[in-house]
Amino acid sequence: MLRAIYPGSFDPVTKGHMDIIERAADIADELIVGVLQNKAKTPLFSVEERVTMLSEVTKNMKNVKIVPFEGLLIDFAQQMDAKVIVRGLRAITDFEYELQMSQTNRKLNSDVETIFLTTSLDYSYLSSTTVKEVASFGGDISQFVPKFVAGKITEKIRERGENKNE
Ligand code: ADP
């Protein structure tokens, strides 16, 4: 049985992430989407909100589980008894960082392999940061994120009074 982990901040989950989740879930028997709680960063959404959004948009995927985590990814992989870490590669800019991370993780635990799925061309330009930027200026984000998530972003920006066009 192949259990894989797809880790990330998912602040918020985009259609690019969804593409990787769907493809990784086809390969693995069980896919755990690990939602990182990074105390050094101030995300737009709390880890609970990010978990809720991911759970909603993956509810029809029977072998996908959403689990929050803190600390070292490799420890989380061990706790979950996962042998594979999945990461998405968008462009060359992602490559150097991802190479460093995967090699460091292999040094820490050589039983866990990192595999990379290259982005679908449709989403290769997409990042959570850009989505938040567009939304903060009142732009249309419906083509970038699932509908449920778009609603949550609009709500959050309104709540925080962050629409820069108002
Ligand atoms: P992190 O803060 O760990 O980079 P992200 O939530 O930004 O977390 O991304 C998680 C993973 O998803 C990373 O492997 C990243 O390369 C990948 N990813 C992000 N955006 C896309 C996209 N548009 N298409 C495919 N993969 C993506």
mmCIF file of C-alpha atoms and ligand atoms in Angstrom:
data_model
loop_
_atom_site.group_PDB
_atom_site.id
_atom_site.type_symbol
_atom_site.label_atom_id
_atom_site.label_comp_id
_atom_site.label_asym_id
_atom_site.label_seq_id
_atom_site.Cartn_x
_atom_site.Cartn_y
_atom_site.Cartn_z
ATOM 1 C CA MET A 1 0.000 0.000 0.000
ATOM 2 C CA LEU A 2 1.489 3.306 -1.101
ATOM 3 C CA ARG A 3 0.745 6.223 1.189
ATOM 4 C CA ALA A 4 1.951 9.615 -0.059
ATOM 5 C CA ILE A 5 2.031 13.082 1.468
ATOM 6 C CA TYR A 6 1.470 16.280 -0.472
ATOM 7 C CA PRO A 7 2.634 19.076 1.850
ATOM 8 C CA GLY A 8 2.184 22.807 1.513
ATOM 9 C CA SER A 9 0.800 26.000 2.961
ATOM 10 C CA PHE A 10 -2.320 26.012 0.753
ATOM 11 C CA ASP A 11 -3.065 29.620 1.716
ATOM 12 C CA PRO A 12 -5.457 29.179 -0.074
ATOM 13 C CA VAL A 13 -5.719 26.029 -2.203
ATOM 14 C CA THR A 14 -5.678 26.875 -5.940
ATOM 15 C CA LYS A 15 -6.656 24.972 -9.076
ATOM 16 C CA GLY A 16 -2.917 24.286 -9.530
ATOM 17 C CA HIS A 17 -2.852 22.470 -6.179
ATOM 18 C CA MET A 18 -6.083 20.645 -7.104
ATOM 19 C CA ASP A 19 -4.478 19.386 -10.295
ATOM 20 C CA ILE A 20 -1.557 17.921 -8.307
ATOM 21 C CA ILE A 21 -3.912 16.432 -5.672
ATOM 22 C CA GLU A 22 -6.023 14.699 -8.342
ATOM 23 C CA ARG A 23 -3.010 13.308 -10.171
ATOM 24 C CA ALA A 24 -1.199 12.199 -7.006
ATOM 25 C CA ALA A 25 -4.374 10.527 -5.713
ATOM 26 C CA ASP A 26 -4.456 8.485 -8.933
ATOM 27 C CA ILE A 27 -0.932 7.227 -8.283
ATOM 28 C CA ALA A 28 -1.047 6.604 -4.515
ATOM 29 C CA ASP A 29 -3.378 4.280 -2.632
ATOM 30 C CA GLU A 30 -3.793 6.970 -0.017
ATOM 31 C CA LEU A 31 -2.883 10.650 -0.316
ATOM 32 C CA ILE A 32 -2.456 12.803 2.761
ATOM 33 C CA VAL A 33 -2.536 16.518 2.072
ATOM 34 C CA GLY A 34 -0.359 17.979 4.844
ATOM 35 C CA VAL A 35 -1.313 21.533 5.741
ATOM 36 C CA LEU A 36 1.639 23.373 7.226
ATOM 37 C CA GLN A 37 1.218 25.515 10.274
ATOM 38 C CA ASN A 38 4.241 27.757 10.016
ATOM 39 C CA LYS A 39 4.506 30.028 13.031
ATOM 40 C CA ALA A 40 7.088 32.204 11.247
ATOM 41 C CA LYS A 41 4.566 33.244 8.573
ATOM 42 C CA THR A 42 1.289 35.092 8.921
ATOM 43 C CA PRO A 43 -1.103 33.384 6.540
ATOM 44 C CA LEU A 44 -4.354 34.912 5.290
ATOM 45 C CA PHE A 45 -6.250 31.836 6.503
ATOM 46 C CA SER A 46 -5.735 29.979 9.774
ATOM 47 C CA VAL A 47 -4.662 26.357 9.523
ATOM 48 C CA GLU A 48 -8.201 25.299 10.536
ATOM 49 C CA GLU A 49 -9.698 27.398 7.729
ATOM 50 C CA ARG A 50 -7.222 25.960 5.209
ATOM 51 C CA VAL A 51 -8.072 22.419 6.346
ATOM 52 C CA THR A 52 -11.810 23.156 6.040
ATOM 53 C CA MET A 53 -11.409 24.519 2.494
ATOM 54 C CA LEU A 54 -9.272 21.567 1.400
ATOM 55 C CA SER A 55 -11.695 19.086 2.982
ATOM 56 C CA GLU A 56 -14.613 20.666 1.132
ATOM 57 C CA VAL A 57 -12.941 20.699 -2.288
ATOM 58 C CA THR A 58 -11.643 17.110 -1.983
ATOM 59 C CA LYS A 59 -14.772 15.622 -0.391
ATOM 60 C CA ASN A 60 -15.460 13.404 -3.425
ATOM 61 C CA MET A 61 -11.937 11.992 -3.506
ATOM 62 C CA LYS A 62 -12.186 8.864 -1.408
ATOM 63 C CA ASN A 63 -8.457 8.236 -0.884
ATOM 64 C CA VAL A 64 -7.535 11.814 0.070
ATOM 65 C CA LYS A 65 -7.168 12.898 3.694
ATOM 66 C CA ILE A 66 -6.402 16.406 4.963
ATOM 67 C CA VAL A 67 -4.106 16.590 7.999
ATOM 68 C CA PRO A 68 -2.505 19.696 9.575
ATOM 69 C CA PHE A 69 1.115 19.514 10.725
ATOM 70 C CA GLU A 70 3.884 21.549 12.327
ATOM 71 C CA GLY A 71 7.620 21.054 12.387
ATOM 72 C CA LEU A 72 9.739 18.899 10.123
ATOM 73 C CA LEU A 73 8.061 17.386 7.099
ATOM 74 C CA ILE A 74 10.159 14.261 7.374
ATOM 75 C CA ASP A 75 8.935 13.678 10.960
ATOM 76 C CA PHE A 76 5.366 14.117 9.782
ATOM 77 C CA ALA A 77 5.979 11.612 6.967
ATOM 78 C CA GLN A 78 7.283 9.119 9.507
ATOM 79 C CA GLN A 79 4.324 9.660 11.860
ATOM 80 C CA MET A 80 1.930 9.073 8.974
ATOM 81 C CA ASP A 81 3.928 6.060 7.802
ATOM 82 C CA ALA A 82 4.214 7.617 4.326
ATOM 83 C CA LYS A 83 7.010 6.552 1.992
ATOM 84 C CA VAL A 84 6.573 9.252 -0.597
ATOM 85 C CA ILE A 85 6.437 13.057 -0.566
ATOM 86 C CA VAL A 86 4.809 14.676 -3.593
ATOM 87 C CA ARG A 87 5.677 18.200 -4.699
ATOM 88 C CA GLY A 88 4.565 20.223 -7.684
ATOM 89 C CA LEU A 89 7.080 21.831 -10.019
ATOM 90 C CA ARG A 90 5.899 24.922 -11.822
ATOM 91 C CA ALA A 91 8.976 26.431 -13.360
ATOM 92 C CA ILE A 92 12.739 26.537 -13.108
ATOM 93 C CA THR A 93 12.365 28.998 -10.246
ATOM 94 C CA ASP A 94 10.808 26.235 -8.101
ATOM 95 C CA PHE A 95 13.566 23.800 -8.986
ATOM 96 C CA GLU A 96 16.489 25.002 -6.874
ATOM 97 C CA TYR A 97 14.509 25.235 -3.650
ATOM 98 C CA GLU A 98 12.767 21.916 -4.253
ATOM 99 C CA LEU A 99 16.073 20.189 -5.023
ATOM 100 C CA GLN A 100 17.571 21.460 -1.761
ATOM 101 C CA MET A 101 14.529 20.399 0.241
ATOM 102 C CA SER A 102 14.328 16.920 -1.243
ATOM 103 C CA GLN A 103 18.039 16.289 -0.788
ATOM 104 C CA THR A 104 17.952 17.547 2.802
ATOM 105 C CA ASN A 105 14.960 15.319 3.526
ATOM 106 C CA ARG A 106 16.752 12.333 2.024
ATOM 107 C CA LYS A 107 19.742 12.992 4.287
ATOM 108 C CA LEU A 108 17.398 13.118 7.268
ATOM 109 C CA ASN A 109 15.565 9.940 6.297
ATOM 110 C CA SER A 110 16.585 7.964 3.224
ATOM 111 C CA ASP A 111 13.479 5.739 3.450
ATOM 112 C CA VAL A 112 11.257 8.573 2.260
ATOM 113 C CA GLU A 113 11.417 9.544 -1.425
ATOM 114 C CA THR A 114 10.300 12.851 -2.942
ATOM 115 C CA ILE A 115 8.588 12.729 -6.310
ATOM 116 C CA PHE A 116 7.734 15.725 -8.472
ATOM 117 C CA LEU A 117 4.732 16.227 -10.679
ATOM 118 C CA THR A 118 5.157 18.926 -13.274
ATOM 119 C CA THR A 119 2.328 21.396 -13.457
ATOM 120 C CA SER A 120 -0.326 21.312 -16.098
ATOM 121 C CA LEU A 121 0.402 24.166 -18.500
ATOM 122 C CA ASP A 122 -2.970 25.687 -17.643
ATOM 123 C CA TYR A 123 -1.812 26.397 -14.088
ATOM 124 C CA SER A 124 1.943 26.786 -14.331
ATOM 125 C CA TYR A 125 1.751 30.536 -13.664
ATOM 126 C CA LEU A 126 -0.555 30.214 -10.667
ATOM 127 C CA SER A 127 0.356 30.782 -7.008
ATOM 128 C CA SER A 128 -1.609 31.425 -3.827
ATOM 129 C CA THR A 129 0.198 34.762 -3.520
ATOM 130 C CA THR A 130 -0.989 35.994 -6.933
ATOM 131 C CA VAL A 131 -4.531 34.894 -6.202
ATOM 132 C CA LYS A 132 -4.533 36.891 -2.951
ATOM 133 C CA GLU A 133 -3.076 39.908 -4.739
ATOM 134 C CA VAL A 134 -5.725 39.829 -7.498
ATOM 135 C CA ALA A 135 -8.501 39.339 -4.925
ATOM 136 C CA SER A 136 -7.253 42.222 -2.794
ATOM 137 C CA PHE A 137 -7.796 44.558 -5.769
ATOM 138 C CA GLY A 138 -11.278 43.166 -6.340
ATOM 139 C CA GLY A 139 -10.244 41.124 -9.422
ATOM 140 C CA ASP A 140 -12.039 38.008 -10.649
ATOM 141 C CA ILE A 141 -10.377 34.923 -9.158
ATOM 142 C CA SER A 142 -12.977 32.374 -10.274
ATOM 143 C CA GLN A 143 -10.664 30.813 -12.873
ATOM 144 C CA PHE A 144 -7.846 30.356 -10.340
ATOM 145 C CA VAL A 145 -9.497 28.676 -7.363
ATOM 146 C CA PRO A 146 -12.462 26.332 -6.731
ATOM 147 C CA LYS A 147 -15.770 28.186 -6.326
ATOM 148 C CA PHE A 148 -16.050 27.435 -2.589
ATOM 149 C CA VAL A 149 -12.562 28.867 -2.029
ATOM 150 C CA ALA A 150 -13.273 32.005 -4.100
ATOM 151 C CA GLY A 151 -16.214 32.726 -1.791
ATOM 152 C CA LYS A 152 -14.043 32.306 1.306
ATOM 153 C CA ILE A 153 -11.343 34.647 -0.060
ATOM 154 C CA THR A 154 -13.850 37.360 -0.906
ATOM 155 C CA GLU A 155 -15.408 37.003 2.550
ATOM 156 C CA LYS A 156 -12.021 37.167 4.291
ATOM 157 C CA ILE A 157 -10.868 40.224 2.346
ATOM 158 C CA ARG A 158 -14.124 42.016 3.068
ATOM 159 C CA GLU A 159 -13.875 41.059 6.752
ATOM 160 C CA ARG A 160 -10.366 42.453 6.961
ATOM 161 C CA GLY A 161 -11.245 45.550 4.942
ATOM 162 C CA GLU A 162 -8.459 44.665 2.538
ATOM 163 C CA ASN A 163 -10.105 45.437 -0.772
ATOM 164 C CA LYS A 164 -7.543 47.960 -2.058
ATOM 165 C CA ASN A 165 -10.054 49.368 -4.532
ATOM 166 C CA GLU A 166 -12.454 50.513 -1.850
HETATM 167 P P1 ADP B 1 4.792 25.958 0.007
HETATM 168 O O1 ADP B 1 4.639 27.121 0.936
HETATM 169 O O2 ADP B 1 5.247 24.696 0.643
HETATM 170 O O3 ADP B 1 5.495 26.238 -1.300
HETATM 171 P P2 ADP B 1 2.353 25.997 -1.466
HETATM 172 O O4 ADP B 1 1.004 25.840 -0.869
HETATM 173 O O5 ADP B 1 2.676 27.280 -2.113
HETATM 174 O O6 ADP B 1 3.304 25.619 -0.306
HETATM 175 O O7 ADP B 1 2.629 24.830 -2.511
HETATM 176 C C1 ADP B 1 2.566 23.487 -2.167
HETATM 177 C C2 ADP B 1 3.051 22.644 -3.331
HETATM 178 O O8 ADP B 1 2.217 22.851 -4.459
HETATM 179 C C3 ADP B 1 4.464 22.946 -3.812
HETATM 180 O O9 ADP B 1 5.052 21.734 -4.211
HETATM 181 C C4 ADP B 1 4.253 23.848 -5.000
HETATM 182 O O10 ADP B 1 5.316 23.753 -5.934
HETATM 183 C C5 ADP B 1 2.988 23.252 -5.569
HETATM 184 N N1 ADP B 1 2.231 24.224 -6.338
HETATM 185 C C6 ADP B 1 1.911 25.486 -5.989
HETATM 186 N N2 ADP B 1 1.202 26.094 -6.973
HETATM 187 C C7 ADP B 1 1.087 25.180 -7.961
HETATM 188 C C8 ADP B 1 0.501 25.204 -9.264
HETATM 189 N N3 ADP B 1 -0.062 26.296 -9.760
HETATM 190 N N4 ADP B 1 0.572 24.075 -9.992
HETATM 191 C C9 ADP B 1 1.174 22.979 -9.504
HETATM 192 N N5 ADP B 1 1.780 22.900 -8.319
HETATM 193 C C10 ADP B 1 1.734 23.984 -7.546
#
